[in-house]
Amino acid sequence: MDFKAKTQLGTNFVLSILDSITQTLGFAWFMLIVQKYGGTSVGSVERIQSVAQRVYKTVKAGNSLVVVVSAMGKTTDGLVKLANEISTSPNRREMDMLLSTGEQVTIALLSMALQEIGQPAISMTGAQVGIVTEAEHTRARILHIETDRLSRHINEGKVVVVAGFQGISSNGGLEITTLGRGGSDTSAVALAAALQANFCEIYTDVPGILTTDPRLVPEAQLMDQITCDEMLELASLGAKVLHPRAVEIARNYGVPLVVRSSWTDEPGTWVTSAKPQGRSLVNLEIARPVNSVEFDTDQAKVALLRVPDKPGIAARLFGEISRQQVDVDLIIQSIHEGNSNDIAFTVTTPILKRAEAVAAAIAPALRSQSNPKSAEAEVMVEQNIAKVSIAGAGMIGRPGVAAKMFATLAEAGVNIQMISTSEVKVSCVVDAAECNRAVTALRSAFEIEEKGDEEITKDKLIHLSPSSPVCGVALDVNQARLAIRQLPDHPGMAAKLFGLLAQHNISVDMIIQSQRCRMVDGVPRRDIAFTVAQMDAERARELLSQAALELGWGEVVLDSAIAKVSIVGVAMVGQPGVAAKMFEALAQHQINIQMIATSEIKISCVVSQEQGVKALQAIHTAFDLAGSEKFVVPA
Ligand code: ADP
Ligand code: ASP
Ligand code: MG
């Protein structure tokens, strides 16, 4: 990666922010800053005193400050453990009552520490501030933030110390709510948006955002900046340095955001976003789950059916494809009964012939290698297809959104041939003849105004880091995989399945539908596989097994021992060979890929859990992300 160029960009970015601040205010000496300190940063009395010193210095430099804090150290984990000793499924309201206490300790102690050094300060809970949320316990979204009380204290020269991670629900009584684990980041950025603060600083135990988690890969390198889009993917794919919802708010409201170490004065990493259009602060986190409906009719699909389920297959296929300079768009691979997989990908129509030739050339070799007696891998090409997508950060953690897309398509009589998801996008491949109908139905369902031609062009995406196609890699070991065999292949099936999970508030992540269609009992059927959070897995399995019995679906299979490794980067768009490199790195380490799903700026692979860390390290090295220094994260 060209770090010199990036440093230059980073510096320019900071300067341009300062410049615009100076211009708006006419002078540069007054700023309103929101600072957030995470658990380790306030983990002891000494740490709290050190935070107080930093806050004091910032105020003395002429700024007003709102400080958001987390619970001390691992307090929240400790509270969860206590609850689990009493109940295997603790009541969610009581859980919020319990977990919200952690932050309350820190706000009081930090205020005392500030007052002790002569800095007027006042602590406030989420309820006292007026951080109003949905009544959804343990995962509430922020609806709006009242700023009057905060502003009054700020104007009186006080530092306001706010409890992160918590709010108060307005309907259903004044109930204490929490935003979900890691949610203090979200509190901070939401406060910055509501107060129109000049910027928001997230102080943590690493010097900023790195190419991956330094606890797993000590050679990870620090970035000076990253785009919101990239950070959103990284955060939702497991990089817990920022809560994804915090990134979403920063992007929606254009909040300048920086992640820094609370141990040093290093500049940290800026998360950059394009200037957003003015957006209401009402229904802050729930206003619009979907921002756009996109389509692409210039697509064709190539599928390889019955390829052996063993390391190296995807690497061979996509290695050859990239040598032929064929740029692939969506890639999906799904699991199957027996030991064979289907791999499918889409390309633009003009290069279909070349892509098909590569696939056809490689297919016989794939069979003979595994089991000469097995059925030959079969190449299937489909020309008249279109990709229809809904996109928007508001769909994160909201299971109903994908389900609503599937239901809308079903109502419009559109059959879904392929599904591929990222946390912020769901793409479906449909028959080209049905594209218009699909788009019209989706636009009306999600209330998206028609903005002329929304066909996606790849150059719409900005390229900020041209030297490396990948800016970061992430590992998520908290997911489980569910597969349902033999789902009837007709409109409405995906809607029924994911609608059921949505009703029970279970979010689904990677969804992959198999390419192979088989006739069973006179009905064409496909398999479908997807991932859910581990904590939801058992409940999802029970619900689906029940539905399978009632609706005549096949077996429901759960595997909790999986890991998801992902690469993210806006610059991978239009660069052939990125996927091949990732698959090749996994193959070299004998790591079998169980599932593949892609979006424009990320590629995720599911592998076995025990190989997760090895997979992460292999990919990090393959993309030359490793630096020469090793990071030591404070204990
Ligand atoms: P805090 O308590 O300050 O909110 P967290 O533990 O939530 O801190 O987040 C910081 C941790 O995120 C780091 O210690 C690091 O282990 C982890 N992490 C994961 N991915 C990354 C990444 N790409 N860059 C930096 N840190 C990361
Ligand atoms: N204390 C909460 C947690 O540990 C919130 C946070 O720290 O962001 O999840
Ligand atoms: Mg955190």
XYZ file of C-alpha atoms and ligand atoms in Angstrom:
672
model
C 0.000 0.000 0.000
C 1.297 3.459 -0.798
C 1.302 4.931 2.667
C 2.926 8.194 1.667
C 0.129 8.931 -0.744
C -2.409 7.939 1.873
C -0.816 10.155 4.516
C -1.031 13.036 2.096
C -4.693 12.313 1.487
C -5.335 12.023 5.231
C -3.644 15.333 5.973
C -5.570 17.038 3.194
C -8.753 15.659 4.582
C -8.111 16.999 8.101
C -7.045 20.362 6.681
C -10.174 20.566 4.571
C -12.326 19.878 7.613
C -10.569 22.593 9.609
C -10.912 24.892 6.641
C -14.638 24.375 6.331
C -15.043 24.841 10.083
C -13.130 28.121 9.916
C -15.269 29.252 7.015
C -18.552 28.415 8.675
C -17.689 30.063 11.939
C -15.564 32.888 10.631
C -13.002 31.968 13.283
C -11.383 28.735 14.340
C -11.133 28.792 18.083
C -14.471 27.401 19.161
C -15.408 23.840 18.438
C -17.935 21.423 19.827
C -16.405 17.964 20.059
C -17.898 14.648 21.143
C -15.315 12.269 22.608
C -16.038 8.632 23.405
C -13.864 6.475 25.666
C -14.236 2.686 25.491
C -14.003 0.157 28.313
C -10.229 -0.304 28.455
C -9.693 3.457 28.267
C -11.661 3.892 31.517
C -10.712 0.510 33.009
C -9.217 1.793 36.295
C -9.095 4.882 38.505
C -5.756 5.817 36.916
C -7.206 5.484 33.436
C -10.219 7.624 34.385
C -7.866 10.272 35.769
C -5.833 10.177 32.601
C -9.013 10.599 30.514
C -9.975 13.553 32.737
C -6.607 15.159 31.924
C -7.172 14.776 28.190
C -10.681 16.216 28.472
C -9.369 19.122 30.531
C -6.658 19.868 27.953
C -9.218 19.822 25.124
C -11.439 22.290 27.008
C -8.504 24.535 27.811
C -7.687 24.662 24.096
C -11.009 26.487 23.696
C -13.461 23.699 22.910
C -16.792 22.582 24.320
C -17.054 18.922 25.069
C -19.564 16.134 25.455
C -17.902 12.944 26.651
C -19.494 9.531 26.178
C -18.140 6.621 28.201
C -18.468 2.846 28.315
C -18.577 0.652 31.384
C -15.177 0.148 33.068
C -13.046 -2.635 31.574
C -14.977 -5.866 31.207
C -17.826 -4.827 33.506
C -20.544 -5.534 30.934
C -19.220 -9.063 30.318
C -19.256 -9.616 34.086
C -22.880 -8.498 34.340
C -23.909 -10.770 31.461
C -22.228 -13.658 33.237
C -24.111 -12.958 36.467
C -27.410 -12.915 34.593
C -26.576 -16.204 32.891
C -25.877 -17.802 36.245
C -29.461 -17.044 37.215
C -31.253 -17.665 33.943
C -30.425 -19.330 30.631
C -32.622 -16.832 28.813
C -32.802 -13.728 30.992
C -35.738 -11.380 30.538
C -34.632 -8.682 28.123
C -36.085 -5.784 30.075
C -34.228 -6.887 33.195
C -31.089 -7.393 31.127
C -31.228 -3.731 30.098
C -31.806 -2.689 33.687
C -28.701 -4.652 34.658
C -26.317 -3.790 31.817
C -27.088 -0.083 31.855
C -25.611 0.154 35.360
C -22.056 -0.341 34.075
C -21.914 2.984 32.249
C -23.507 4.778 35.180
C -20.518 3.978 37.367
C -18.104 5.464 34.843
C -20.004 8.725 34.243
C -20.073 9.505 37.960
C -16.387 8.683 38.470
C -15.245 10.672 35.434
C -17.303 13.704 36.483
C -15.737 13.528 39.942
C -12.269 13.231 38.412
C -12.940 16.317 36.267
C -14.317 18.336 39.169
C -11.298 17.287 41.217
C -8.956 19.000 38.721
C -11.109 22.113 38.574
C -13.141 21.352 35.490
C -16.897 21.847 35.954
C -18.655 18.668 34.787
C -21.972 16.886 35.135
C -22.856 13.252 34.517
C -26.075 12.254 32.757
C -27.739 8.938 31.976
C -29.270 8.324 28.555
C -32.705 9.037 30.018
C -31.589 12.308 31.609
C -30.189 13.529 28.306
C -33.245 12.389 26.385
C -31.738 9.737 24.125
C -35.076 8.400 22.960
C -35.130 4.892 21.489
C -37.501 2.228 20.276
C -38.988 0.022 23.001
C -36.962 -2.930 21.684
C -34.949 -4.129 24.701
C -31.260 -5.112 24.272
C -31.130 -3.839 20.682
C -32.970 -0.544 20.614
C -32.406 1.961 17.838
C -32.190 5.671 18.534
C -35.241 7.645 17.423
C -34.089 11.116 18.414
C -31.988 12.978 20.927
C -33.170 15.980 22.871
C -30.411 18.553 22.916
C -31.839 21.305 25.188
C -30.518 20.028 28.483
C -27.143 19.209 26.986
C -26.838 22.643 25.390
C -27.774 24.384 28.618
C -25.004 22.639 30.552
C -22.496 23.208 27.749
C -23.341 26.903 27.671
C -22.706 27.048 31.398
C -19.155 25.889 30.695
C -19.604 22.334 31.900
C -18.340 19.156 30.334
C -21.306 16.805 30.034
C -20.396 13.172 30.672
C -23.007 10.899 29.081
C -23.567 7.181 29.668
C -23.075 5.372 26.374
C -25.017 2.343 25.135
C -28.312 3.332 26.797
C -31.476 5.255 26.120
C -35.076 5.555 27.163
C -38.112 4.358 25.275
C -40.892 6.849 24.804
C -43.742 4.493 24.075
C -44.518 1.678 26.463
C -43.505 3.750 29.493
C -40.167 5.279 30.320
C -38.217 2.066 29.981
C -34.416 1.929 30.119
C -33.119 0.410 26.887
C -29.685 -0.548 25.587
C -28.479 -0.336 22.006
C -26.728 -3.716 21.721
C -23.181 -4.718 22.648
C -20.554 -2.237 21.544
C -23.270 0.435 21.298
C -21.444 3.303 23.013
C -19.841 4.213 19.686
C -23.356 4.622 18.310
C -24.384 6.836 21.244
C -21.384 9.080 20.587
C -21.862 9.520 16.855
C -25.628 10.018 17.278
C -24.951 12.756 19.859
C -22.466 14.374 17.476
C -25.085 14.329 14.714
C -27.838 15.717 16.951
C -25.619 18.471 18.373
C -24.078 19.156 14.954
C -20.699 18.798 16.621
C -17.603 19.642 14.603
C -16.360 16.085 14.931
C -16.538 12.907 16.965
C -13.459 11.197 18.415
C -13.597 7.526 19.406
C -10.808 6.757 21.901
C -9.857 3.124 22.257
C -6.979 0.731 22.999
C -5.481 0.632 19.479
C -3.983 3.597 17.578
C -6.807 3.643 15.053
C -8.298 1.409 12.396
C -5.849 -1.220 11.201
C -5.863 -3.518 8.205
C -7.185 -6.205 10.564
C -7.474 -7.055 14.259
C -3.937 -6.745 15.704
C -4.774 -9.295 18.379
C -5.008 -11.918 15.652
C -2.462 -10.496 13.212
C 0.198 -8.448 15.041
C 1.642 -7.220 11.711
C -1.588 -5.313 10.961
C -0.961 -1.788 9.727
C -2.584 1.471 10.708
C -4.534 3.440 8.096
C -4.796 7.224 8.194
C -8.201 7.095 6.615
C -10.871 4.780 5.314
C -14.163 5.484 3.537
C -17.429 5.056 5.432
C -18.543 2.432 2.926
C -15.469 0.317 3.542
C -15.632 0.766 7.308
C -19.299 -0.154 7.309
C -18.531 -3.465 5.624
C -15.503 -4.141 7.863
C -17.445 -3.314 11.025
C -20.383 -5.489 10.081
C -18.060 -8.323 9.053
C -16.495 -8.524 12.499
C -14.029 -5.642 13.012
C -15.338 -4.556 16.391
C -13.209 -1.405 16.582
C -16.360 0.510 15.557
C -20.009 -0.381 15.983
C -21.471 -0.593 12.444
C -24.449 1.550 13.403
C -22.061 4.328 14.447
C -20.521 4.284 10.976
C -23.973 4.309 9.434
C -24.953 7.448 11.354
C -21.636 9.137 10.503
C -22.281 8.448 6.849
C -25.925 9.485 6.862
C -25.292 12.754 8.687
C -21.769 13.478 7.464
C -20.267 13.447 10.967
C -16.460 13.694 10.750
C -15.250 10.686 12.721
C -11.815 9.711 13.955
C -10.625 6.640 15.878
C -7.616 7.231 18.142
C -5.709 5.751 21.036
C -6.432 7.134 24.506
C -2.808 6.349 25.432
C -1.073 8.598 22.895
C -1.474 11.817 20.911
C -1.177 10.110 17.532
C -3.667 11.405 14.945
C -5.534 8.088 14.472
C -7.728 7.108 11.512
C -10.349 9.351 9.894
C -13.493 7.729 8.556
C -14.425 9.784 5.507
C -17.826 10.302 3.955
C -19.228 12.266 1.059
C -21.284 15.285 2.020
C -24.774 13.909 2.662
C -28.006 15.611 1.741
C -29.746 17.299 4.660
C -31.501 14.670 6.683
C -34.033 14.967 9.471
C -32.904 14.134 12.987
C -36.283 12.573 13.690
C -36.245 8.766 13.557
C -32.482 9.070 13.492
C -31.668 5.400 13.147
C -34.805 4.086 11.517
C -35.832 6.661 8.946
C -34.964 4.690 5.829
C -33.831 1.104 5.777
C -33.276 1.204 2.038
C -31.714 4.123 0.201
C -31.828 2.860 -3.337
C -33.103 0.208 -5.676
C -30.545 -0.637 -8.336
C -30.594 -2.907 -11.326
C -28.233 -4.191 -13.943
C -29.606 -5.883 -17.041
C -26.296 -6.417 -18.755
C -25.633 -9.617 -16.844
C -25.177 -13.258 -17.608
C -24.680 -16.141 -15.251
C -22.228 -18.999 -15.451
C -22.627 -21.857 -13.010
C -20.462 -24.881 -12.413
C -22.469 -27.659 -10.863
C -21.111 -30.611 -8.903
C -17.572 -29.426 -8.346
C -15.734 -31.327 -5.611
C -15.961 -29.910 -2.077
C -12.258 -29.577 -1.270
C -9.604 -26.882 -0.973
C -8.341 -25.245 -4.151
C -11.320 -25.567 -6.474
C -12.480 -21.940 -6.354
C -8.845 -20.845 -6.591
C -8.312 -22.843 -9.796
C -11.482 -21.653 -11.416
C -11.113 -17.963 -10.594
C -7.349 -18.054 -11.119
C -7.943 -19.131 -14.689
C -10.744 -16.620 -15.109
C -8.531 -13.748 -13.972
C -5.688 -14.873 -16.259
C -8.198 -14.434 -19.075
C -8.910 -10.916 -17.783
C -12.545 -11.701 -17.151
C -14.020 -9.429 -14.499
C -16.639 -11.219 -12.450
C -19.324 -9.477 -10.450
C -21.324 -11.619 -8.026
C -19.822 -14.909 -6.932
C -21.721 -17.399 -4.876
C -20.920 -20.878 -3.772
C -23.312 -23.008 -1.847
C -23.025 -26.248 -0.024
C -24.703 -29.440 -0.990
C -25.612 -32.866 0.093
C -22.829 -35.285 -0.649
C -19.435 -33.804 -1.267
C -19.950 -31.488 -4.161
C -20.632 -27.773 -4.509
C -22.113 -25.379 -7.001
C -20.206 -22.235 -7.853
C -21.917 -19.514 -9.829
C -20.840 -16.084 -10.931
C -22.145 -13.274 -13.049
C -20.306 -11.354 -15.755
C -21.368 -8.657 -18.175
C -22.892 -10.057 -21.372
C -20.041 -9.069 -23.723
C -17.533 -11.258 -21.882
C -19.866 -14.184 -21.348
C -18.358 -16.246 -24.182
C -14.877 -15.982 -22.696
C -16.085 -16.812 -19.195
C -18.043 -19.793 -20.459
C -15.021 -21.090 -22.354
C -12.867 -20.952 -19.231
C -15.494 -22.747 -17.173
C -16.003 -25.409 -19.845
C -12.260 -25.985 -20.134
C -11.810 -26.456 -16.430
C -14.903 -28.579 -15.688
C -13.613 -32.027 -16.826
C -10.364 -31.527 -14.907
C -12.306 -30.887 -11.755
C -14.125 -34.157 -11.992
C -11.244 -36.419 -12.861
C -9.288 -35.087 -9.901
C -11.782 -36.019 -7.266
C -13.556 -39.176 -8.135
C -13.340 -40.380 -11.709
C -16.623 -42.182 -11.333
C -18.509 -39.160 -10.101
C -20.823 -37.240 -12.366
C -18.996 -34.642 -14.392
C -19.067 -31.034 -13.261
C -21.587 -29.374 -15.480
C -21.468 -25.866 -16.887
C -24.722 -23.990 -17.032
C -25.087 -20.621 -18.705
C -27.981 -18.272 -18.475
C -28.105 -15.158 -20.584
C -31.320 -13.381 -20.013
C -30.883 -12.382 -16.443
C -30.834 -9.159 -14.485
C -29.499 -8.251 -11.084
C -31.840 -6.275 -8.864
C -30.538 -4.912 -5.570
C -31.713 -2.947 -2.589
C -29.018 -1.031 -0.730
C -28.901 0.922 2.498
C -27.073 0.850 5.796
C -30.393 0.992 7.614
C -30.940 -2.697 6.964
C -28.188 -3.777 9.354
C -29.676 -5.872 12.121
C -33.174 -5.452 10.734
C -34.296 -8.884 9.589
C -37.513 -7.614 8.067
C -35.833 -5.764 5.218
C -34.543 -8.706 3.169
C -37.773 -10.562 3.925
C -39.770 -7.617 2.612
C -37.736 -7.622 -0.602
C -38.432 -11.319 -1.148
C -42.124 -10.877 -0.329
C -42.387 -7.934 -2.725
C -40.834 -9.957 -5.533
C -43.125 -12.872 -4.764
C -46.210 -10.664 -4.878
C -45.038 -9.351 -8.239
C -44.724 -12.970 -9.411
C -40.951 -12.721 -9.867
C -38.937 -15.883 -9.239
C -35.527 -15.427 -7.568
C -32.732 -17.393 -9.220
C -29.801 -16.300 -7.131
C -29.492 -14.347 -3.898
C -26.342 -12.723 -2.638
C -26.151 -10.473 0.371
C -23.880 -8.186 2.240
C -24.885 -6.444 5.444
C -25.871 -3.344 3.508
C -27.179 -4.824 0.304
C -29.344 -7.666 -0.970
C -29.028 -8.617 -4.634
C -31.294 -11.020 -6.453
C -30.763 -12.429 -9.900
C -34.048 -12.665 -11.805
C -35.214 -13.258 -15.345
C -34.382 -10.182 -17.461
C -37.939 -10.024 -18.734
C -39.119 -9.534 -15.156
C -36.596 -6.846 -14.243
C -38.850 -3.836 -14.804
C -41.667 -5.374 -12.853
C -39.293 -6.225 -10.012
C -37.807 -2.727 -9.860
C -41.193 -0.992 -9.941
C -42.521 -3.211 -7.165
C -39.428 -2.672 -5.001
C -39.418 1.082 -5.483
C -42.985 1.305 -4.392
C -42.526 -1.074 -1.446
C -39.516 0.826 -0.100
C -40.825 4.264 -1.085
C -37.889 5.072 -3.324
C -38.544 7.826 -5.799
C -37.574 7.140 -9.346
C -34.454 9.128 -10.101
C -34.193 8.545 -13.824
C -31.830 5.791 -14.785
C -30.526 4.037 -11.721
C -28.731 1.320 -13.573
C -25.474 0.906 -11.693
C -22.259 1.858 -13.311
C -19.065 0.779 -11.674
C -17.351 4.133 -11.867
C -19.954 5.517 -9.487
C -17.786 4.155 -6.695
C -14.867 6.316 -5.630
C -11.390 4.853 -5.629
C -9.425 6.182 -2.694
C -6.697 3.610 -2.271
C -5.635 2.770 -5.801
C -2.468 0.972 -4.755
C -4.195 -1.948 -3.071
C -7.559 -3.392 -4.046
C -8.146 -4.430 -0.443
C -8.053 -2.053 2.522
C -8.851 -4.461 5.305
C -9.747 -8.015 6.231
C -12.039 -9.243 8.984
C -12.983 -12.410 10.815
C -16.337 -13.232 12.367
C -16.525 -16.350 14.514
C -19.920 -15.602 15.996
C -22.000 -16.948 13.164
C -23.615 -20.276 12.457
C -24.726 -21.747 9.171
C -28.161 -23.157 8.452
C -29.098 -25.046 5.341
C -32.519 -26.138 4.194
C -32.727 -28.862 1.626
C -35.242 -29.146 -1.142
C -37.182 -25.955 -0.963
C -39.767 -25.757 -3.763
C -38.469 -23.443 -6.502
C -41.312 -21.005 -6.955
C -41.954 -17.369 -6.111
C -42.602 -16.759 -2.437
C -40.405 -19.442 -0.899
C -37.587 -17.114 0.173
C -40.222 -14.668 1.385
C -41.862 -17.308 3.548
C -38.604 -18.566 4.981
C -37.006 -15.220 5.803
C -40.334 -13.674 6.756
C -40.657 -16.324 9.438
C -37.211 -15.550 10.826
C -37.891 -11.810 10.667
C -41.082 -12.248 12.669
C -38.930 -13.719 15.415
C -36.392 -10.936 15.095
C -33.643 -13.157 13.741
C -31.260 -11.383 11.400
C -29.868 -13.331 8.506
C -26.537 -12.572 6.964
C -25.087 -14.406 3.961
C -27.923 -16.004 2.006
C -27.061 -18.355 -0.807
C -29.400 -20.298 -2.997
C -28.108 -23.331 -4.830
C -27.900 -23.416 -8.606
C -29.005 -26.969 -8.929
C -32.668 -27.604 -9.294
C -33.936 -31.147 -8.702
C -37.321 -32.708 -9.213
C -38.594 -34.286 -6.009
C -42.220 -35.464 -5.816
C -42.837 -33.757 -9.138
C -41.770 -30.337 -7.810
C -38.542 -28.537 -8.812
C -36.544 -27.867 -5.655
C -33.414 -26.024 -4.566
C -31.325 -25.885 -1.412
C -30.753 -22.647 0.413
C -28.069 -21.823 2.962
C -27.501 -18.764 5.117
C -25.745 -17.606 8.236
C -27.221 -16.202 11.438
C -25.706 -15.037 14.735
C -24.750 -18.008 16.887
C -27.031 -16.890 19.679
C -30.022 -17.081 17.310
C -29.000 -20.345 15.630
C -30.773 -22.907 17.784
C -34.030 -20.948 17.792
C -33.824 -20.507 14.030
C -33.297 -24.239 13.606
C -36.329 -25.048 15.732
C -38.563 -22.590 13.897
C -37.466 -23.811 10.493
C -37.684 -27.498 11.355
C -41.281 -26.907 12.395
C -41.994 -25.021 9.157
C -40.264 -27.728 7.120
C -42.603 -30.341 8.577
C -45.671 -28.277 7.829
C -44.650 -27.165 4.361
C -42.918 -30.273 3.072
C -39.408 -28.844 2.885
C -36.393 -31.123 3.284
C -33.960 -31.421 6.148
C -32.735 -28.405 8.174
C -29.019 -28.642 8.957
C -27.158 -26.465 11.474
C -23.398 -26.001 11.711
C -22.175 -23.685 14.467
C -18.480 -24.326 13.987
C -17.962 -21.902 11.135
C -15.953 -18.735 10.631
C -16.428 -16.029 8.063
C -13.390 -14.316 6.589
C -13.832 -11.276 4.407
C -11.856 -8.795 2.356
C -13.102 -5.252 1.829
C -12.044 -2.457 -0.498
C -13.713 0.003 -2.863
C -10.789 -0.398 -5.242
C -11.579 -4.061 -5.951
C -14.349 -2.939 -8.295
C -13.388 -3.651 -11.884
C -10.109 -5.346 -10.941
C -10.043 -8.952 -12.124
C -8.087 -11.343 -9.963
C -8.939 -10.120 -6.474
C -11.246 -13.043 -5.734
C -8.763 -15.472 -7.255
C -6.028 -14.193 -4.959
C -8.171 -14.654 -1.889
C -9.200 -18.188 -2.865
C -5.609 -19.031 -3.777
C -4.356 -17.916 -0.343
C -6.908 -20.199 1.324
C -6.063 -23.119 -0.967
C -2.358 -22.820 -0.220
C -3.161 -23.358 3.435
C -5.451 -26.297 2.704
C -8.479 -24.358 3.844
C -11.742 -25.528 2.330
C -14.273 -22.865 1.343
C -17.813 -23.808 2.327
C -19.656 -20.757 1.061
C -18.799 -17.654 -0.938
C -20.784 -14.432 -1.182
C -19.739 -11.140 -2.693
C -20.905 -7.580 -3.062
C -19.221 -4.853 -5.100
C -16.738 -4.001 -2.357
C -16.335 -7.211 -0.390
C -15.838 -10.952 -0.698
C -16.728 -13.265 2.188
C -15.915 -16.942 2.562
C -17.233 -19.333 5.160
C -14.617 -21.787 6.393
C -14.461 -24.125 9.369
C -14.143 -22.338 12.690
C -10.858 -23.960 13.656
C -9.260 -22.585 10.508
C -10.631 -19.055 10.926
C -7.568 -17.318 12.341
C -5.223 -19.124 9.949
C -7.457 -18.037 7.065
C -7.402 -14.425 8.238
C -3.613 -14.411 8.517
C -3.172 -16.051 5.118
C -5.371 -13.488 3.389
C -3.781 -10.553 5.190
C -0.376 -11.679 3.958
C -1.581 -12.465 0.428
C -2.748 -8.888 -0.093
C 0.535 -7.459 1.227
C -1.162 -5.764 4.117
C 1.411 -6.789 6.710
C 3.793 -4.160 8.024
C 7.238 -4.650 9.479
C 6.270 -3.645 13.015
C 4.242 -5.705 15.421
C 1.433 -4.204 17.469
C 1.093 -4.837 21.145
C -2.436 -4.133 22.365
C -2.585 -2.965 26.002
C -3.983 -5.684 28.301
P -13.584 -0.165 23.150
O -13.803 -0.798 24.472
O -12.635 0.975 23.189
O -14.871 0.160 22.448
P -13.332 -2.535 21.515
O -12.729 -3.710 22.184
O -14.796 -2.492 21.329
O -12.812 -1.237 22.273
O -12.642 -2.298 20.080
C -11.240 -2.206 19.976
C -10.671 -3.553 19.552
O -11.122 -3.847 18.242
C -9.175 -3.609 19.435
O -8.563 -3.862 20.676
C -8.943 -4.731 18.419
O -8.633 -5.938 19.052
C -10.297 -4.883 17.742
N -10.227 -4.785 16.270
C -10.826 -5.648 15.396
N -10.576 -5.296 14.142
C -9.822 -4.179 14.166
C -9.275 -3.334 13.160
N -9.467 -3.573 11.857
N -8.566 -2.266 13.557
C -8.380 -2.013 14.873
N -8.881 -2.769 15.863
C -9.601 -3.843 15.538
N -20.467 -1.511 27.673
C -21.148 -1.937 26.490
C -20.521 -3.235 25.975
O -19.553 -3.712 26.540
C -21.179 -0.888 25.419
C -19.836 -0.463 24.879
O -18.818 -0.581 25.547
O -19.811 0.041 23.754
O -20.998 -3.787 25.027
Mg -16.271 -0.998 21.349
